[in-house]
XYZ file of C-alpha atoms in Angstrom:
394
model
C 0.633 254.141 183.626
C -0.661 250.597 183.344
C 1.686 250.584 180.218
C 4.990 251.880 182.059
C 4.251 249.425 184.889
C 3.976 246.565 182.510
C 7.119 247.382 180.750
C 9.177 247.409 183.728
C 7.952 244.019 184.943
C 8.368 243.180 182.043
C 12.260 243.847 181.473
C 12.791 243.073 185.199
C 10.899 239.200 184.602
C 13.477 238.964 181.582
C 16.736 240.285 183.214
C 15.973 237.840 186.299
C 14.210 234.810 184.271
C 17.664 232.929 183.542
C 17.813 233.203 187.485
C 14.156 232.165 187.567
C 14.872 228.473 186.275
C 17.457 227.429 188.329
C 15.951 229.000 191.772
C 12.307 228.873 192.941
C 11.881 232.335 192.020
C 9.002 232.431 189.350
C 7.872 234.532 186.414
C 4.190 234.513 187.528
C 4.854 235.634 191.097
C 6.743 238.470 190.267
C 3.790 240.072 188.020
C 1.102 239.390 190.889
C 3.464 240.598 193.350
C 4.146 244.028 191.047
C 0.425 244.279 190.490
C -0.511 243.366 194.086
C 2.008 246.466 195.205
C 0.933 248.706 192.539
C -2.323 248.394 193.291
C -5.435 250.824 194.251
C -5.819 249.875 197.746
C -1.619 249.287 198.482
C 0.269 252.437 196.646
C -2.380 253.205 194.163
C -0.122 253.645 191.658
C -2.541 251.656 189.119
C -6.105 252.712 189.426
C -8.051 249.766 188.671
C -11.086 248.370 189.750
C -13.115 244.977 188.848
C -15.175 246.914 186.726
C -12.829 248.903 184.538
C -12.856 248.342 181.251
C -9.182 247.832 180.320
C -9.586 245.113 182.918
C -12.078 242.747 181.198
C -10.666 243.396 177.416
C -7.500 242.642 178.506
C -8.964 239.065 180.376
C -10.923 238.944 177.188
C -8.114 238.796 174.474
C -5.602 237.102 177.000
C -7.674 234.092 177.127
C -8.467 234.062 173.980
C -4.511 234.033 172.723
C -3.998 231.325 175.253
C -6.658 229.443 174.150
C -5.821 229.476 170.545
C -2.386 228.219 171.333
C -3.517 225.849 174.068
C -5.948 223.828 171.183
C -2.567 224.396 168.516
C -0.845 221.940 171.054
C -3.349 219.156 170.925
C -4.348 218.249 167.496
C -5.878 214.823 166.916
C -2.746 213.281 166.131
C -1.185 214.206 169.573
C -4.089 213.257 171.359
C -3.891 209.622 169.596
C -0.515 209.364 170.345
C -0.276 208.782 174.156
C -3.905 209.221 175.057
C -4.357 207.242 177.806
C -3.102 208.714 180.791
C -4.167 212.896 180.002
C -7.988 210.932 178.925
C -7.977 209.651 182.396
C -6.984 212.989 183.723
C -10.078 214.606 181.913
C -12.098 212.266 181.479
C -12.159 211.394 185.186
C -10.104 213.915 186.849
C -11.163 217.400 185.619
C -15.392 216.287 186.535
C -14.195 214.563 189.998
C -12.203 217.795 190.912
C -14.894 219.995 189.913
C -17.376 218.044 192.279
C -15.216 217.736 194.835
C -14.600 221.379 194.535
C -17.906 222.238 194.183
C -18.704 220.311 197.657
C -16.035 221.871 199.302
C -17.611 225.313 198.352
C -21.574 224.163 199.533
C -20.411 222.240 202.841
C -17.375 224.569 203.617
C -18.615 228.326 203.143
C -22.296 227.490 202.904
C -22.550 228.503 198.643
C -25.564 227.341 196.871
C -25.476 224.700 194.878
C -25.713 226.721 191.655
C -22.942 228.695 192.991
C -20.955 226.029 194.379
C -20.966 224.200 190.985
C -20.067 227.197 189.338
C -16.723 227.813 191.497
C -16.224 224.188 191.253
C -15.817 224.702 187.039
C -13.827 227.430 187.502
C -11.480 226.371 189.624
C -11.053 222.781 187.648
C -9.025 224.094 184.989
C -5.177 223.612 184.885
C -2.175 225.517 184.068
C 1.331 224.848 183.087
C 3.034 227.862 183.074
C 2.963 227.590 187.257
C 5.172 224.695 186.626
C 7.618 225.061 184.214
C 10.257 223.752 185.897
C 8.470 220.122 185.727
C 7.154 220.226 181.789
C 9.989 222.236 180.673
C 13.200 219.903 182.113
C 14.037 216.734 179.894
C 14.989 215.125 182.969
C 11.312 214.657 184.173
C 9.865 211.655 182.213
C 8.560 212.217 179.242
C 5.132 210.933 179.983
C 4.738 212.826 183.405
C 5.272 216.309 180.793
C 2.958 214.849 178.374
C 0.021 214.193 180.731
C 0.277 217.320 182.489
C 0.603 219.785 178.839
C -2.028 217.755 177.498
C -4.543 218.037 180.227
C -3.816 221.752 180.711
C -4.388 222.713 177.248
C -7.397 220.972 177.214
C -9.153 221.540 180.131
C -9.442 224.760 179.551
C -11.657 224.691 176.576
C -13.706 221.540 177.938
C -14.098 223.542 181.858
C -15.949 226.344 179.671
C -19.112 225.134 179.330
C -19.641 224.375 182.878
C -19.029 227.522 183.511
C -20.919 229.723 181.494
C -24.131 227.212 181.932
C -23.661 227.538 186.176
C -22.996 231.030 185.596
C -26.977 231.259 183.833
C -28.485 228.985 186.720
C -26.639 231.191 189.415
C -27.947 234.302 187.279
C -31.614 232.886 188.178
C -34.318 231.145 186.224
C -35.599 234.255 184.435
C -32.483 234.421 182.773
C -31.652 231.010 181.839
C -31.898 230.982 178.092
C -30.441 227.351 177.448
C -31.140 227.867 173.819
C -29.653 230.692 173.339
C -26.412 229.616 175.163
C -26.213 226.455 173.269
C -26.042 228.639 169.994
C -23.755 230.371 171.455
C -21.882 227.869 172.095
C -22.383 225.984 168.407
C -21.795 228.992 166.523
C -18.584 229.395 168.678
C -16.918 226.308 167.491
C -18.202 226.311 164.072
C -16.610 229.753 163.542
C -13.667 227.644 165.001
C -13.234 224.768 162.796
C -14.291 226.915 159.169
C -12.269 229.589 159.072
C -8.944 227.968 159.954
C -9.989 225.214 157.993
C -10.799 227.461 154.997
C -7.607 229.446 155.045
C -5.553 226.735 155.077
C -7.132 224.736 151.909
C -6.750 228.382 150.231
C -2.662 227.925 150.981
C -2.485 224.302 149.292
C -4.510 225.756 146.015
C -1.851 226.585 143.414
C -2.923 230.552 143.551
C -1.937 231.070 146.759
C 1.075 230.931 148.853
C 2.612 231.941 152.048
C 6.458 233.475 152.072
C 8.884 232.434 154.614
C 8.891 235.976 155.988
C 5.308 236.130 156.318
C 4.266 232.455 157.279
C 4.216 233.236 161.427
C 1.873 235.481 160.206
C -0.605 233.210 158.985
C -2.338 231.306 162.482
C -2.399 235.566 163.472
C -4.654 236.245 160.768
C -6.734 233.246 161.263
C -7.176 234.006 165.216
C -7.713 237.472 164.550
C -10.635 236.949 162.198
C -12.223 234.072 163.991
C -11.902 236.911 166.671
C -13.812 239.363 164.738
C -15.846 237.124 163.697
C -17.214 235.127 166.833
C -17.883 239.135 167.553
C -20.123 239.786 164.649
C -22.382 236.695 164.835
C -22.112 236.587 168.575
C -20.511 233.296 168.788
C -18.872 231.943 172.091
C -14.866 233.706 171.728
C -13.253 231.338 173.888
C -14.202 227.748 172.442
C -13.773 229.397 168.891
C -10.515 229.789 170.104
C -9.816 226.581 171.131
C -11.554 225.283 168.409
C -9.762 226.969 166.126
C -5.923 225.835 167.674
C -7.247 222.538 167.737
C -8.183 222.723 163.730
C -4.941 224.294 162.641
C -2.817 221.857 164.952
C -4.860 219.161 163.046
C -4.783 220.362 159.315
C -1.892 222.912 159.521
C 1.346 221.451 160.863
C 3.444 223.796 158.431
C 1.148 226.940 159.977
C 1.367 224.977 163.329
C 5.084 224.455 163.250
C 5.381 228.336 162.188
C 3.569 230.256 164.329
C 4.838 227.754 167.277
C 7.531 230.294 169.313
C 6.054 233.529 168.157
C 2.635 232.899 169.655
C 3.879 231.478 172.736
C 5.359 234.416 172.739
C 2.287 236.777 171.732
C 0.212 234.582 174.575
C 2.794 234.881 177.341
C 3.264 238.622 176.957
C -0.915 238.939 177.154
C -0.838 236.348 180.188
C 1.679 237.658 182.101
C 0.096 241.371 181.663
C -3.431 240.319 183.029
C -1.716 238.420 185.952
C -0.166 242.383 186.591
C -3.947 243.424 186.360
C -5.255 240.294 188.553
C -2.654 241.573 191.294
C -3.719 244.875 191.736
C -7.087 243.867 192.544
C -5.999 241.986 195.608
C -4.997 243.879 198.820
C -4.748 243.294 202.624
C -8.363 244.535 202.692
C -9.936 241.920 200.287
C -7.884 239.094 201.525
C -9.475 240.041 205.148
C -12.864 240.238 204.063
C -12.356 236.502 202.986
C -13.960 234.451 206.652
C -11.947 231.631 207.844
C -14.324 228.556 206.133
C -12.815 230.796 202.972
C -9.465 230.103 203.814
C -10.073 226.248 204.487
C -11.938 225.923 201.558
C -8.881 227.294 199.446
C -6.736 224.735 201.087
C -9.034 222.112 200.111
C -9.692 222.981 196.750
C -5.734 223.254 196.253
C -4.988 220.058 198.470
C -7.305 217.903 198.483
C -9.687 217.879 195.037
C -7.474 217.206 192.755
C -4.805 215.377 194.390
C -7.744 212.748 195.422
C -9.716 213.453 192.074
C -6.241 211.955 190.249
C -5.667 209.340 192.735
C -9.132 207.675 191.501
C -8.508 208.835 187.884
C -5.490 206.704 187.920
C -6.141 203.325 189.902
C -4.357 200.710 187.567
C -2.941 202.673 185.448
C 1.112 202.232 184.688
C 2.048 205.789 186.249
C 5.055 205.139 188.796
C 4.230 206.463 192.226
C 6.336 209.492 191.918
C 5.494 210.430 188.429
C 1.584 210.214 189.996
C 2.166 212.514 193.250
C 3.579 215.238 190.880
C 1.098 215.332 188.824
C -1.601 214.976 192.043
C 0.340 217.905 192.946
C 0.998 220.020 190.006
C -2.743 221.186 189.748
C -2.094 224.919 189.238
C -5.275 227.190 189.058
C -4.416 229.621 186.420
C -5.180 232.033 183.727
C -8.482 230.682 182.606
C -9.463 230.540 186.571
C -8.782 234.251 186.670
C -10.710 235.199 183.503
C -13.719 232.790 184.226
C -13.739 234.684 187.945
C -13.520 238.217 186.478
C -16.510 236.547 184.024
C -18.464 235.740 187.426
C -17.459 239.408 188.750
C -19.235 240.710 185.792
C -22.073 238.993 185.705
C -23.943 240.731 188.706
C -25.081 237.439 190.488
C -26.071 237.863 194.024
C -22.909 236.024 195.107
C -20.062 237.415 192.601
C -18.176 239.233 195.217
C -17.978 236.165 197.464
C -17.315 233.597 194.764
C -14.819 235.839 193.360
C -13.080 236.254 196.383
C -12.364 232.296 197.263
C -11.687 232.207 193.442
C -8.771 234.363 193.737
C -7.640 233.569 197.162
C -7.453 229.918 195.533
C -5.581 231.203 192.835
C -3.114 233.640 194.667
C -2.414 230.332 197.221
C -1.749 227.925 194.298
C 0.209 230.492 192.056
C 2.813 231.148 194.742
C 2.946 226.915 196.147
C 3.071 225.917 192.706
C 5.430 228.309 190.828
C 7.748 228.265 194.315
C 7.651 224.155 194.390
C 8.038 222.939 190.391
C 11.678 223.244 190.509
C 12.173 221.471 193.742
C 10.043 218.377 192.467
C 11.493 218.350 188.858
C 15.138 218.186 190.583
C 13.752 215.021 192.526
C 13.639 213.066 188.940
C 17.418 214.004 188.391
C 19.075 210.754 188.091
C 16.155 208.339 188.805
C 15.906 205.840 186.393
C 14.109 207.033 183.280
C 14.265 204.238 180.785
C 9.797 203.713 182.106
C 9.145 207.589 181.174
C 11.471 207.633 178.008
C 8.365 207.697 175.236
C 4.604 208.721 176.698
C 2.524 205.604 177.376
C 0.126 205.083 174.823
């Protein structure tokens, strides 16, 4: 059933999406709407709860995909290139928004601090796809695209940590096995950088060789095994991913270049079926159970945190005035805040079911503002004067 359901979102989200880019109708919101009305507690058509298991391997490999092809966009050379700007956006504004977030959460609904931290981490993260209609149109400056793909696809990976060490304080001293966690961790991203690494020196050795046909093929293999193997020696999945993107992107362009469309392709279809999933574990019923310091919260963490988090991130800087509210503004919480929250679901701390809650109120809010807005603000840019945003400020 999940399947059928899928399938005809699916077709539906392509026979509409030419529609989709020239209105404010979005991609995203039409799979959390289909999942939200398909859901348990609306027409029960999907029967899926938090706790199923489809649920959190599906999360699982979704974030995975969209990590791996998050860290193949920013390979050291990219990163030199026009640094500046997305290393004041994470350097400053991804640990500003997560305490400001984090506040918000203790002062707001009355969290802990371990837990407040934690939701703060999870909520920091980024994502572009909730505003392609800004990073996608070449008549938004080029820097303003830039800063915000850049400091989505690497926020991501570097939000992680945070939130799997809150996660072990808000699981309670007994359990908080730093050592363990920080192998974790390490063997994560080792598994990360060797095997891509390794496969690729293989290809430039005169024995082997990768056929046109087969070439897409190649960064598959490569994330499937550092899959497996982050598995097997119990490694950390989701910075191996990264790490791994980030290793091809660095040492592979050919594999890079090749595997480009088709795993944008691979890591939208996986996206856009756990946002179906995500959906129909909201209702009427959970969204009441959320208290009214809930709701303000939300509106703070969406409208406040980060557009004041950037606004510090980016005193001085050269970033025109409009080019800077866009990007204050065009703070989507996505994917990875909906996997990290399932994460926190899963975990059994005494607070899970609230922090998940505010989690996905926050993300249901900013989904439908963000996806429903990019358009209108990218069509603001038409005809302004370009010639400062023409090549990314180094």
């Amino acid at each position: 059933m999940l399947l059928m359901c899928f399938a005809a979102v699916l077709l539906l989200a392509v026979l509409v999406s030419s529609l989709a880019g020239r209105t404010i109708l979005s991609t995203a919101v039409l799979f959390l709407v289909a999942g939200f009305v398909l859901g348990p507690q609306t027409t029960g058509v999907l029967d899926l709860a938090p706790g199923s298991p489809v649920v959190s391997v599906l999360a699982e490999l979704a974030l995975f995909a969209v990590l791996f092809t998050d860290g193949m966009r920013v390979g050291w050379t990219d990163l030199r290139s026009a640094w500046r700007l997305p290393g004041r956006a994470l350097g400053w504004g991804l640990p500003l928004t997560l305490v400001i977030t984090a506040l918000a959460a203790h002062f707001i609904v009355g969290l802990d601090w371990p837990e407040s931290l934690l939701i703060g981490a999870i909520l920091a993260p980024t994502d572009p796809v909730f505003a392609s209609a800004l990073v996608g149109n070449e008549k938004v400056p080029a820097r303003l695209r830039h800063l915000l793909n850049v400091e989505s696809g690497v926020n991501d990976g570097l939000a992680l940590p945070f939130v799997m060490v809150f996660l072990a304080v808000a699981a309670g001293r007994d359990s908080l096995h730093l050592g363990e966690l920080a192998l974790e961790l390490a063997v994560g991203i080792a598994i990360g950088i060797a095997v891509p690494w390794i496969a690729i020196q293989l290809e430039r050795t005169r024995f082997f060789s990768a056929s046109t046909k087969y070439e897409p093929l190649n960064a598959v293999a490569i994330g499937l095994l550092v899959l497996a193997l982050a598995k097997t020696l119990h490694g950390n999945l989701f910075l191996a991913a990264f790490a791994a993107g980030i290793t091809v992107a660095t040492f592979g362009p050919a594999q890079r270049a090749a595997f480009e469309q088709f795993g944008e392709l691979i890591a939208e279809g996986l996206k856009l079926a756990a946002l179906l999933v995500f959906g129909a574990l909201i209702s009427l019923e959970f969204l009441a159970e959320i208290s009214w310091q809930g709701w303000i919260f939300a509106l703070v963490a969406l409208l406040v945190a980060r557009p004041l988090a950037l606004a510090v991130s980016f005193l001085r800087s050269r970033l025109g005035a409009r080019e800077q509210l866009a990007a204050m503004w065009f703070g989507p919480k996505g994917f990875a805040s909906v996997v990290y929250g399932l994460l926190v679901l899963e975990s059994g701390i005494p607070a899970a079911d609230e922090v998940f809650h505010l989690v996905a109120l926050t993300i249901v809010l900013s989904i439908v503002a963000h996806s429903s807005t990019d358009i209108v603000v990218a069509r603001t840019f038409e005809g302004a004067d370009l010639t400062p945003g023409a090549q990314p400020v180094p």
